Amino acid sequence: MTDLTLAPNIAGPDDFYAELLAAHEGLTKAESDALNARLILILANHVGDREALRRALAAARHPGTDEA
Amino acid sequence: MTKIFEMPLYPYTRTADQDAAAPVRHTAMIVGAGPVGLAAAIDLAEQGVPVVVLDDNDRVSFGSRAICFAKRQLEILDRLGCGQPMVDKGVVWNLGKVFFGDRRVYDFNLLPEEGHHRPAFINLQQYHLEDRLVARVRDLQRQGAEIELRGGNRVQAVDDLGDRVRLGIDTPEGPYTVETDWLIACDGAGSPIRSMLDLDFVGRVFEDNFLIADVVMEAEFPTERWFWFDPPFNPGQSALLHKQPDGVWRIDLQLGWDIDKEEEKTPERVIPRLRQMLGDEVAFELEWVSIYTFQCRRMERFRHNRVIFAGDSAHQVSPFGARGANSGIQDADNLAWKLGLVIQGRAPEGLLDSYDAERIAAADENILNSTRSTDFITPKSEISRLFRDAVLDLSEHYDFARPLVNSGRLSLPSVYDGSPLNADDALEGGPARTRPGAPCPDAPAGEGYLLDRLGGAFTILTLDAEAPERVSEAGIDAARVALSAGDDPTGALAERYLGAARSAIYLIRPDQHVAGRWPAYDEARIRAAIRRATGQE
Ligand SMILES: Cc1cc2nc3c(=O)[nH]c(=O)nc-3n(C[C@H](O)[C@H](O)[C@H](O)COP(=O)(O)OP(=O)(O)OC[C@H]3O[C@@H](n4cnc5c(N)ncnc54)[C@H](O)[C@@H]3O)c2cc1C
């Protein structure tokens, strides 16, 4: 069974969060949506593991339930 | 020049059935001389089963229709004795380009797996395929096979009489009645037989219209598949350019659902669109234009007592992935040996239910695949368009996104996992691709190829294992084909059939699907597997 990491795993959380927002700066809503979609695809490919992805989808869709 | 699809190939002639006092009773009749009906008829005739094919027309399919025939179908045609002429005529291609909007986002090379006799697929107009199938029927007739092709015979009534089927047939010289033990309905998507029996065609999933144009071009376009998402000349839709033999190019333009079909088909509408697509400098001539409407759906069951549906009459898919004619030919491949054994009294009627089990699963797989392609090509919601466009944008720069691009997945044969005909998989370390239910992948074997050695009967394939030369069980004869890993210096044979195992015995069905496999010959288990694979367990 592949675990989905839901414990803190990013060093420098505030910096990362700022970078995430910065990436969207100056974009229209449509451009931001497109960026998000590209980002999801890039990250999903990086994870690769289908079981981890399935859990991530479940955790995003129903936060707090056991499925993840 | 008269086009091949305008020439009568099997014109109506009067038969003795029309003058008989009482309805003549046949063994097997097939309605429809399309690719599926012809393939089924040839298969039955090769088994020595007399067969009559009825078609209301007398010529090959009008226009090119299906153009892409996959390897498995070519292998089936090889078994039916007419693969080579198809491959000789067809166009082999491996290169493609993908466009998004006005950009060319990437090129690809399919790099097909080595060690197969046949290419991954060929492009060939459906009328050429049918023409060669008819030629094969004529060959068989010359060799004395009881296979008859009746043009100008329109079936207009069908009655299930329990132990036989009665058909009312109309001809240019008036109607007549016949009876048949078995009827295969290969009468196409609009199947009149289906309607006459009042049977459902359920699961309409998707509706769209495609403008299909065959153009003859003077310019030397490369032999590649070009696919456009949302091109400037067809905004919001898709387009496909594909090469066929004889300098003919297939152009598919997706039109959407809400259109005026008659209007879209006129040269005034078509030619400017094509000009925009091909560029002003390219000279072309329109050979054939049609609007193709499809739904994704299938019958709930394909077998209805003695009437059995195959091909488009049983299921319809979107054209993405060329699954229409391809899957229909596999239906015929699956059905013919079973029906042959039942007719010859060598297997119980119940064997035919496995046709339902296996081919309904295959139809569902095809519908799933073509629905997924359709969802990618025509996103149904804002969010699905967002992801689709993101995939295409990324595909321009990153390899990882390219496998996500779905402009139609090549038709691959289904593995009949869970089929009632399968024996347990007893070959430890055996490759997954040759597990019970799988179609045998080809591989080099000695001077030739494995599939050419398997033929169309039950076979015991041994790899570095001993077995009797022949096993006869419950009316079935299975002959041995003995091979060794060393028969293929490239290693493909061992990789595909042995995997981590040192030796293997395969029981292979007449349609070249694996029925069971073992590390060594075990008389009792092989016999049980033969009974199981013929519905006698
Ligand atoms: C315009 C068009 C374009 C297509 N393009 C593609 C494509 O690009 N790719 C793809 O994979 N597939 C395509 N298809 C689908 C493909 O052609 C079919 O999947 C394939 O022909 C199915 O073969 P079949 O033998 O089941 O039926 P068909 O080829 O339809 O044959 C049915 C036969 O039954 C006969 N018949 C019907 N009713 C009666 C009756 N009452 N009595 C006697 N005979 C009867 C007809 O005359 C016909 O010959 C296209 C279809 C059409 C119509």
XYZ file of C-alpha atoms and ligand atoms in Angstrom:
658
model
C 0.000 0.000 0.000
C 1.353 3.374 -0.979
C 0.940 6.089 1.585
C -0.008 9.573 0.616
C 2.072 11.988 2.624
C -0.340 14.183 4.538
C 2.065 15.159 7.297
C 4.089 18.363 6.807
C 6.690 17.654 4.144
C 7.697 21.041 2.704
C 10.685 22.820 4.176
C 10.018 26.540 4.398
C 6.235 26.435 4.079
C 5.834 30.210 4.046
C 8.348 30.593 1.260
C 6.670 27.903 -0.813
C 3.249 29.449 -0.302
C 4.567 32.827 -1.382
C 6.113 31.242 -4.489
C 2.810 29.579 -5.335
C 0.996 32.904 -5.185
C 3.796 34.676 -7.027
C 3.483 32.239 -9.883
C -0.079 33.486 -10.373
C 0.703 37.157 -10.095
C -0.618 39.331 -12.883
C -2.548 36.499 -14.490
C -6.180 36.667 -15.430
C -8.548 34.134 -13.903
C -8.405 32.067 -17.098
C -4.603 32.151 -17.188
C -4.434 31.171 -13.525
C -6.821 28.281 -14.078
C -4.640 27.106 -16.947
C -1.526 27.379 -14.808
C -3.170 25.339 -12.067
C -4.145 22.660 -14.535
C -0.606 22.472 -15.903
C 0.761 22.382 -12.362
C -1.491 19.503 -11.370
C -0.408 17.521 -14.402
C 3.281 18.186 -13.789
C 3.032 17.230 -10.125
C 0.907 14.183 -10.861
C 3.502 12.950 -13.302
C 6.214 13.531 -10.733
C 4.317 11.400 -8.208
C 3.585 8.783 -10.840
C 2.271 6.213 -8.384
C -1.380 5.579 -9.326
C -2.408 4.542 -5.841
C -0.923 7.686 -4.297
C -2.667 9.758 -6.967
C -5.961 8.062 -6.289
C -5.601 8.852 -2.608
C -4.673 12.431 -3.369
C -7.781 12.828 -5.535
C -9.927 11.399 -2.754
C -8.299 13.597 -0.111
C -8.853 16.675 -2.263
C -12.432 15.795 -3.044
C -13.438 14.788 0.506
C -10.936 16.197 2.989
C -10.907 14.418 6.290
C -12.476 11.124 5.224
C -10.713 7.782 5.517
C -10.324 7.174 1.812
C -6.994 8.959 1.647
C -12.886 5.763 -64.617
C -15.430 3.603 -62.851
C -14.645 3.520 -59.188
C -14.344 0.157 -57.546
C -17.288 0.918 -55.300
C -19.537 1.544 -58.267
C -18.986 -1.873 -59.838
C -21.361 -4.777 -59.171
C -19.284 -7.629 -57.720
C -21.958 -10.163 -56.950
C -24.962 -9.205 -59.065
C -28.325 -10.763 -58.389
C -28.922 -14.141 -60.012
C -31.857 -16.443 -59.521
C -31.298 -19.454 -57.255
C -33.129 -22.775 -56.975
C -34.423 -21.667 -53.559
C -36.743 -19.255 -55.319
C -38.447 -22.048 -57.269
C -38.698 -24.586 -54.451
C -42.191 -25.706 -53.428
C -41.368 -25.525 -49.721
C -38.770 -23.270 -48.073
C -35.301 -24.748 -48.494
C -33.474 -25.242 -45.199
C -29.871 -24.077 -44.900
C -27.296 -24.678 -42.213
C -25.929 -21.176 -41.800
C -26.948 -17.908 -43.381
C -25.380 -14.516 -42.947
C -27.137 -11.235 -43.596
C -24.728 -8.568 -44.805
C -21.665 -8.805 -47.025
C -19.719 -6.091 -45.209
C -16.305 -6.845 -43.715
C -17.830 -8.760 -40.817
C -20.284 -10.914 -42.768
C -17.651 -11.790 -45.354
C -15.052 -12.676 -42.723
C -17.529 -14.887 -40.859
C -18.579 -16.601 -44.096
C -15.000 -17.342 -45.140
C -14.216 -18.698 -41.692
C -17.217 -21.042 -41.725
C -16.473 -22.181 -45.276
C -12.887 -22.970 -44.317
C -14.243 -25.261 -41.612
C -16.365 -27.011 -44.201
C -19.639 -25.486 -43.032
C -21.961 -24.566 -45.925
C -22.887 -20.916 -45.763
C -25.024 -18.452 -47.730
C -24.474 -14.697 -47.509
C -27.388 -12.398 -48.350
C -26.929 -8.739 -49.178
C -29.418 -6.245 -50.523
C -26.605 -4.614 -52.476
C -24.220 -6.217 -54.957
C -20.997 -4.296 -54.474
C -18.385 -3.192 -51.968
C -18.976 -0.454 -49.433
C -19.710 2.923 -50.937
C -16.772 5.230 -50.244
C -13.825 4.323 -48.085
C -15.500 4.309 -44.623
C -13.172 2.394 -42.283
C -9.558 2.876 -43.347
C -7.326 1.688 -40.551
C -6.816 -2.030 -40.019
C -4.806 -3.154 -37.041
C -2.324 -5.980 -36.729
C -4.664 -8.426 -35.044
C -7.170 -8.025 -37.867
C -4.427 -8.629 -40.424
C -3.480 -11.780 -38.528
C -7.098 -12.904 -38.619
C -7.184 -12.212 -42.348
C -3.990 -14.267 -42.682
C -5.776 -17.141 -41.040
C -8.633 -16.633 -43.495
C -6.168 -16.812 -46.388
C -6.310 -13.190 -47.508
C -3.962 -11.164 -45.305
C -1.192 -10.795 -47.856
C -3.192 -9.000 -50.571
C -4.397 -6.505 -47.943
C -0.892 -5.794 -46.720
C 0.390 -5.556 -50.313
C -2.181 -2.900 -51.098
C -2.225 -1.070 -47.771
C -0.153 1.878 -46.625
C 2.060 1.331 -43.578
C 2.722 4.376 -41.429
C 4.467 5.132 -38.156
C 4.924 8.879 -38.108
C 2.449 11.468 -36.988
C 2.066 15.098 -36.090
C -0.195 16.737 -33.552
C -1.423 20.307 -33.957
C -3.156 22.483 -31.391
C -4.750 25.687 -32.602
C -2.286 27.080 -35.122
C 0.746 25.383 -33.554
C 2.401 22.065 -34.314
C 2.901 20.742 -30.795
C 4.829 17.539 -31.429
C 5.759 14.763 -33.830
C 5.737 11.095 -32.983
C 7.050 7.794 -34.219
C 5.079 4.761 -33.096
C 8.159 2.524 -33.189
C 6.220 -0.710 -33.413
C 7.478 -3.734 -31.507
C 9.825 -5.940 -33.522
C 9.309 -9.600 -34.206
C 5.846 -9.565 -35.714
C 4.990 -10.709 -39.218
C 2.428 -7.926 -39.640
C 2.762 -4.186 -39.103
C 0.933 -2.488 -36.229
C -1.695 -1.427 -38.761
C -2.248 -0.456 -42.353
C -4.432 2.109 -44.001
C -6.668 0.580 -46.602
C -10.007 1.720 -47.925
C -12.840 -0.478 -46.723
C -13.836 -1.125 -50.341
C -10.390 -2.595 -51.070
C -10.704 -4.814 -48.014
C -14.139 -6.013 -49.064
C -12.997 -6.493 -52.648
C -10.242 -8.817 -51.462
C -12.589 -10.667 -49.129
C -14.926 -11.259 -52.075
C -11.926 -12.481 -54.101
C -11.210 -14.948 -51.300
C -14.829 -16.152 -51.417
C -14.389 -16.760 -55.155
C -11.180 -18.728 -54.484
C -12.941 -20.926 -51.994
C -15.783 -21.488 -54.452
C -13.295 -22.587 -57.083
C -11.876 -25.040 -54.556
C -15.363 -26.448 -54.099
C -16.304 -24.859 -50.776
C -20.026 -24.372 -50.232
C -20.053 -20.623 -49.858
C -22.584 -18.558 -51.728
C -22.932 -14.810 -52.102
C -26.388 -13.606 -53.052
C -26.569 -9.987 -54.134
C -29.881 -8.186 -54.552
C -31.349 -10.253 -51.700
C -32.982 -8.056 -49.117
C -34.096 -9.737 -45.914
C -37.440 -8.281 -44.979
C -38.807 -10.696 -42.423
C -37.260 -12.900 -39.791
C -39.005 -15.434 -37.573
C -37.428 -17.400 -34.772
C -39.070 -20.830 -34.995
C -37.153 -22.197 -32.018
C -35.114 -24.866 -33.766
C -34.579 -22.772 -36.914
C -35.057 -19.307 -38.339
C -37.336 -18.409 -41.225
C -36.391 -15.560 -43.528
C -38.507 -13.611 -45.953
C -36.307 -12.280 -48.720
C -37.104 -9.771 -51.423
C -35.327 -9.807 -54.795
C -35.635 -7.981 -58.112
C -37.738 -10.965 -59.209
C -39.966 -10.972 -56.175
C -39.946 -12.506 -52.708
C -39.092 -15.994 -51.482
C -38.769 -17.762 -48.159
C -35.930 -19.847 -46.758
C -35.074 -21.426 -43.445
C -31.753 -21.738 -41.711
C -30.479 -23.468 -38.604
C -28.379 -20.460 -37.718
C -28.435 -16.843 -38.743
C -25.603 -14.373 -38.266
C -26.840 -10.798 -38.527
C -24.014 -8.656 -39.908
C -26.390 -6.128 -41.369
C -24.691 -3.012 -40.053
C -25.423 -0.259 -37.545
C -28.969 0.241 -38.781
C -29.575 -3.525 -38.550
C -33.026 -4.267 -39.963
C -32.833 -7.722 -38.336
C -32.434 -6.107 -34.938
C -35.506 -3.971 -35.550
C -37.537 -6.872 -36.933
C -36.819 -8.838 -33.760
C -37.665 -5.751 -31.741
C -34.363 -5.784 -29.900
C -32.795 -2.904 -28.036
C -29.682 -1.002 -28.968
C -28.876 0.585 -25.633
C -26.410 2.955 -24.028
C -26.309 5.959 -26.293
C -23.381 7.811 -24.824
C -22.262 10.295 -27.352
C -23.411 11.895 -30.551
C -21.406 13.704 -33.148
C -21.126 14.243 -36.874
C -18.052 13.842 -38.995
C -17.504 15.099 -42.451
C -15.500 12.427 -44.187
C -13.826 13.394 -47.413
C -11.545 11.355 -49.620
C -9.409 13.594 -51.758
C -6.925 12.756 -54.464
C -3.930 15.041 -54.103
C -1.249 15.774 -56.562
C 1.155 17.176 -53.980
C 3.491 14.767 -52.256
C 2.268 14.897 -48.703
C 4.269 12.675 -46.351
C 2.836 9.327 -45.223
C 1.901 10.527 -41.762
C -1.110 10.914 -39.570
C -1.871 14.551 -38.833
C -4.305 15.379 -36.098
C -5.529 18.854 -35.230
C -7.162 19.954 -31.998
C -9.142 23.134 -32.366
C -7.589 24.202 -35.686
C -8.240 27.633 -37.206
C -10.042 25.985 -40.146
C -12.405 24.078 -37.848
C -12.597 26.040 -34.591
C -13.559 24.167 -31.450
C -13.503 20.828 -33.281
C -10.921 18.361 -34.530
C -9.509 17.300 -37.869
C -7.561 14.340 -39.182
C -5.524 13.784 -42.314
C -4.488 10.276 -43.200
C -2.988 8.613 -46.242
C -4.645 5.767 -48.098
C -3.472 3.789 -51.128
C -3.855 5.155 -54.684
C -2.884 8.733 -53.750
C -6.122 9.129 -51.813
C -6.157 11.057 -48.563
C -8.756 10.704 -45.860
C -9.870 13.886 -44.207
C -12.129 13.762 -41.171
C -13.596 16.993 -39.942
C -15.580 16.906 -36.759
C -18.699 19.028 -37.149
C -20.526 18.779 -33.842
C -24.110 17.711 -33.345
C -26.209 20.712 -34.363
C -25.551 21.040 -38.066
C -27.333 20.968 -41.384
C -25.977 17.761 -42.886
C -27.094 18.333 -46.441
C -25.639 21.819 -46.438
C -22.302 20.686 -44.950
C -21.882 18.054 -47.661
C -22.094 20.463 -50.576
C -18.862 21.219 -52.459
C -19.458 24.922 -51.762
C -19.005 24.214 -48.056
C -16.465 21.394 -48.267
C -13.921 22.783 -50.727
C -13.173 26.064 -48.922
C -12.714 24.151 -45.666
C -10.269 21.759 -47.292
C -8.440 24.599 -48.981
C -7.952 26.250 -45.605
C -6.676 23.002 -44.198
C -4.346 21.964 -47.001
C -3.168 25.373 -48.129
C -4.021 27.265 -51.307
C -1.190 25.837 -53.369
C -2.273 22.187 -53.043
C -4.327 20.857 -55.944
C -6.860 18.217 -54.954
C -9.916 16.493 -56.267
C -12.836 15.283 -54.170
C -13.461 11.575 -54.589
C -16.123 11.008 -51.963
C -17.803 13.021 -49.252
C -20.044 11.734 -46.561
C -21.332 12.725 -43.179
C -20.887 10.034 -40.626
C -23.011 10.110 -37.516
C -22.352 7.701 -34.743
C -23.436 6.726 -31.325
C -21.597 4.669 -28.763
C -23.922 1.817 -27.895
C -24.385 -1.890 -27.969
C -27.043 -4.537 -27.785
C -27.664 -5.969 -24.372
C -26.946 -9.470 -25.674
C -25.525 -10.463 -29.050
C -26.960 -13.966 -29.140
C -30.702 -14.373 -29.434
C -31.246 -18.094 -29.687
C -30.354 -18.903 -33.300
C -29.871 -15.337 -34.427
C -26.444 -13.991 -33.552
C -25.377 -10.401 -34.100
C -21.849 -9.425 -35.070
C -20.126 -6.194 -36.052
C -21.921 -2.858 -36.252
C -25.318 -4.495 -35.847
C -24.277 -5.479 -32.317
C -22.258 -2.440 -31.306
C -21.319 0.966 -32.548
C -18.389 3.126 -31.474
C -16.932 6.481 -32.394
C -14.442 6.356 -35.257
C -11.514 7.372 -33.027
C -9.202 4.426 -32.768
C -10.621 2.584 -35.774
C -12.591 0.172 -33.677
C -15.662 -0.261 -35.863
C -14.543 -2.647 -38.546
C -11.640 -3.945 -36.450
C -13.797 -5.108 -33.574
C -16.371 -6.525 -35.970
C -13.746 -8.723 -37.592
C -12.836 -9.983 -34.130
C -16.486 -10.787 -33.485
C -16.451 -12.967 -36.591
C -13.157 -14.525 -35.483
C -14.624 -15.352 -32.077
C -17.951 -16.652 -33.333
C -17.056 -18.684 -36.404
C -15.125 -21.527 -34.766
C -17.696 -21.863 -32.010
C -20.604 -21.958 -34.414
C -18.638 -24.345 -36.635
C -18.178 -26.794 -33.753
C -21.824 -26.519 -32.724
C -23.013 -27.115 -36.288
C -20.720 -30.118 -36.616
C -22.104 -31.501 -33.365
C -18.711 -31.336 -31.678
C -19.680 -28.795 -29.021
C -22.915 -27.986 -27.199
C -24.969 -24.938 -28.106
C -23.987 -23.398 -24.785
C -20.540 -22.687 -26.239
C -22.178 -19.848 -28.144
C -22.945 -18.081 -24.879
C -19.220 -17.560 -24.453
C -19.384 -15.457 -27.618
C -21.720 -13.166 -25.729
C -19.520 -13.106 -22.646
C -16.291 -12.474 -24.534
C -17.451 -10.074 -27.206
C -19.718 -8.007 -24.969
C -16.729 -7.414 -22.702
C -14.725 -6.459 -25.790
C -17.467 -4.108 -26.999
C -17.537 -2.432 -23.593
C -13.780 -2.001 -23.745
C -14.039 -0.465 -27.209
C -16.853 1.826 -26.169
C -14.869 2.886 -23.100
C -11.781 3.625 -25.162
C -13.572 5.500 -27.864
C -15.602 7.443 -25.306
C -12.408 8.518 -23.574
C -10.936 9.671 -26.876
C -14.118 11.533 -27.615
C -14.030 13.234 -24.219
C -10.493 14.375 -24.865
C -11.193 15.564 -28.390
C -14.484 17.224 -27.505
C -14.321 18.270 -23.849
C -17.787 18.213 -22.319
C -17.236 20.749 -19.526
C -15.198 23.819 -18.796
C -12.860 21.921 -16.488
C -12.303 19.080 -18.944
C -11.410 21.612 -21.624
C -9.011 23.274 -19.176
C -7.162 20.003 -18.548
C -7.278 19.023 -22.214
C -5.703 22.301 -23.234
C -3.152 22.034 -20.416
C -2.120 18.586 -21.650
C -1.731 19.879 -25.199
C 0.213 22.939 -24.079
C 2.578 20.824 -22.019
C 2.954 18.247 -24.793
C 4.715 20.860 -26.871
C 7.553 20.988 -24.351
C 7.519 17.872 -22.203
C 7.473 14.223 -23.179
C 5.503 13.207 -20.123
C 2.333 14.899 -21.380
C 2.306 13.163 -24.762
C 0.887 9.829 -23.608
C -2.021 11.802 -22.137
C -2.921 13.227 -25.544
C -5.781 11.100 -26.811
C -6.726 11.435 -30.449
C -7.856 7.831 -30.621
C -6.195 4.770 -29.189
C -5.197 2.140 -31.657
C -7.499 -0.828 -31.684
C -5.886 -3.643 -29.722
C -7.463 -7.061 -29.333
C -9.242 -7.717 -26.060
C -7.947 -10.203 -23.551
C -10.820 -12.459 -22.531
C -9.991 -12.319 -18.830
C -12.537 -14.177 -16.776
C -13.963 -16.016 -19.775
C -15.764 -19.239 -18.892
C -13.555 -20.948 -21.493
C -10.266 -20.170 -19.741
C -8.379 -22.723 -17.690
C -6.415 -21.534 -14.665
C -3.077 -19.925 -15.321
C -0.680 -22.592 -14.102
C 2.519 -21.228 -15.655
C 4.483 -19.670 -12.858
C 6.551 -16.745 -14.114
C 4.674 -16.731 -17.434
C 4.325 -13.352 -19.144
C 1.088 -11.478 -18.448
C 0.526 -10.824 -22.152
C 0.052 -14.535 -22.870
C -2.169 -15.368 -19.894
C -5.326 -17.400 -20.528
C -7.773 -15.342 -22.564
C -5.051 -13.352 -24.332
C -4.642 -13.335 -28.094
C -1.348 -14.968 -29.006
C 1.224 -12.326 -29.834
C 3.234 -13.149 -32.906
C 6.953 -13.954 -32.655
C 9.672 -15.196 -34.957
C 9.732 -19.005 -35.058
C 12.348 -20.750 -37.158
C 12.174 -19.543 -40.733
C 8.777 -17.908 -40.326
C 6.421 -16.630 -37.681
C 4.535 -18.285 -34.873
C 1.006 -17.301 -35.889
C 1.409 -18.802 -39.342
C 2.168 -22.106 -37.598
C -0.896 -21.977 -35.373
C -3.507 -21.902 -38.127
C -7.149 -22.104 -37.198
C -7.640 -25.233 -35.077
C -6.962 -26.159 -31.468
C -3.211 -26.328 -31.009
C -0.873 -27.483 -28.291
C 2.119 -25.218 -28.407
C 5.120 -26.588 -26.582
C 8.186 -24.564 -25.692
C 11.094 -26.712 -24.621
C 8.577 -29.246 -23.335
C 7.470 -32.729 -24.320
C 3.918 -33.574 -25.352
C 2.138 -36.047 -27.621
C 1.885 -35.005 -31.272
C -1.896 -35.036 -31.049
C -4.498 -35.051 -28.311
C -8.092 -36.010 -29.114
C -10.647 -35.166 -26.508
C -14.415 -34.874 -26.668
C -14.508 -34.571 -30.449
C -11.681 -32.045 -30.628
C -8.299 -32.751 -32.184
C -5.438 -30.644 -30.988
C -2.167 -30.985 -32.884
C 1.153 -30.071 -31.394
C 3.411 -27.279 -32.584
C 6.801 -27.862 -31.017
C 9.127 -24.930 -30.545
C 12.148 -24.091 -28.524
C 13.351 -20.774 -27.179
C 16.290 -21.277 -29.547
C 13.960 -21.070 -32.564
C 14.032 -17.316 -32.158
C 17.550 -15.921 -31.727
C 16.091 -12.450 -31.047
C 14.595 -13.792 -27.813
C 11.111 -12.439 -28.537
C 9.504 -15.891 -28.521
C 10.922 -16.670 -25.071
C 10.085 -13.241 -23.749
C 6.469 -13.483 -24.947
C 5.758 -17.124 -24.069
C 8.177 -18.177 -21.326
C 8.998 -15.124 -19.274
C 10.685 -16.490 -16.184
C 9.520 -20.052 -16.901
C 11.949 -22.623 -18.395
C 9.336 -24.521 -20.361
C 5.689 -24.106 -21.249
C 2.702 -25.846 -22.781
C -0.049 -23.670 -24.230
C -3.480 -24.778 -25.297
C -4.496 -22.391 -28.063
C -8.001 -21.930 -29.419
C -8.852 -21.778 -33.129
C -9.078 -17.972 -32.857
C -5.508 -17.982 -31.537
C -6.439 -16.969 -28.009
C -4.766 -18.783 -25.119
C -7.085 -21.276 -23.388
C -4.630 -22.427 -20.744
C -0.934 -22.831 -19.996
C 1.215 -25.099 -17.867
C 4.914 -25.615 -17.130
C 4.817 -29.197 -18.457
C 2.458 -31.606 -20.165
C -0.244 -32.879 -17.869
C -2.621 -35.149 -19.723
C -5.601 -34.763 -17.406
C -5.379 -31.006 -17.233
C -4.981 -30.537 -20.984
C -8.007 -32.729 -21.598
C -10.032 -30.826 -19.032
C -8.954 -27.551 -20.622
C -10.063 -28.714 -24.068
C -13.463 -29.632 -22.692
C -13.698 -26.344 -20.900
C -12.693 -24.324 -23.964
C -15.451 -25.999 -25.961
C -18.196 -25.557 -23.403
C -18.156 -29.224 -22.346
C -17.281 -28.795 -18.670
C -19.790 6.869 -43.729
C -19.101 5.925 -42.808
C -17.784 6.171 -42.418
C -17.121 5.310 -41.553
N -15.856 5.593 -41.197
C -15.209 4.763 -40.370
C -13.895 5.021 -39.981
O -13.301 6.019 -40.371
N -13.276 4.150 -39.157
C -13.919 3.015 -38.705
O -13.330 2.221 -37.980
N -15.162 2.744 -39.056
C -15.820 3.593 -39.864
N -17.080 3.315 -40.213
C -17.672 2.116 -39.652
C -17.278 0.901 -40.441
O -17.526 1.137 -41.789
C -18.101 -0.230 -39.896
O -17.697 -0.468 -38.566
C -17.979 -1.517 -40.681
O -18.387 -1.361 -41.991
C -18.839 -2.576 -39.994
O -18.945 -3.677 -40.809
P -20.231 -4.584 -40.800
O -19.869 -5.711 -41.703
O -20.626 -4.859 -39.402
O -21.402 -3.707 -41.406
P -21.551 -2.973 -42.799
O -20.248 -2.759 -43.442
O -22.392 -1.800 -42.554
O -22.316 -4.023 -43.698
C -23.687 -4.287 -43.551
C -24.186 -4.941 -44.814
O -25.485 -5.424 -44.592
C -26.261 -5.199 -45.728
N -27.664 -5.173 -45.318
C -28.262 -4.293 -44.478
N -29.555 -4.602 -44.347
C -29.801 -5.680 -45.102
C -30.965 -6.468 -45.385
N -32.161 -6.197 -44.841
N -30.863 -7.524 -46.221
C -29.665 -7.825 -46.776
N -28.543 -7.115 -46.552
C -28.607 -6.054 -45.717
C -25.749 -3.873 -46.266
O -25.994 -3.728 -47.641
C -24.266 -3.989 -45.984
O -23.565 -4.527 -47.077
C -17.773 4.166 -41.074
C -19.080 3.916 -41.451
C -19.751 4.774 -42.299
C -21.167 4.485 -42.685
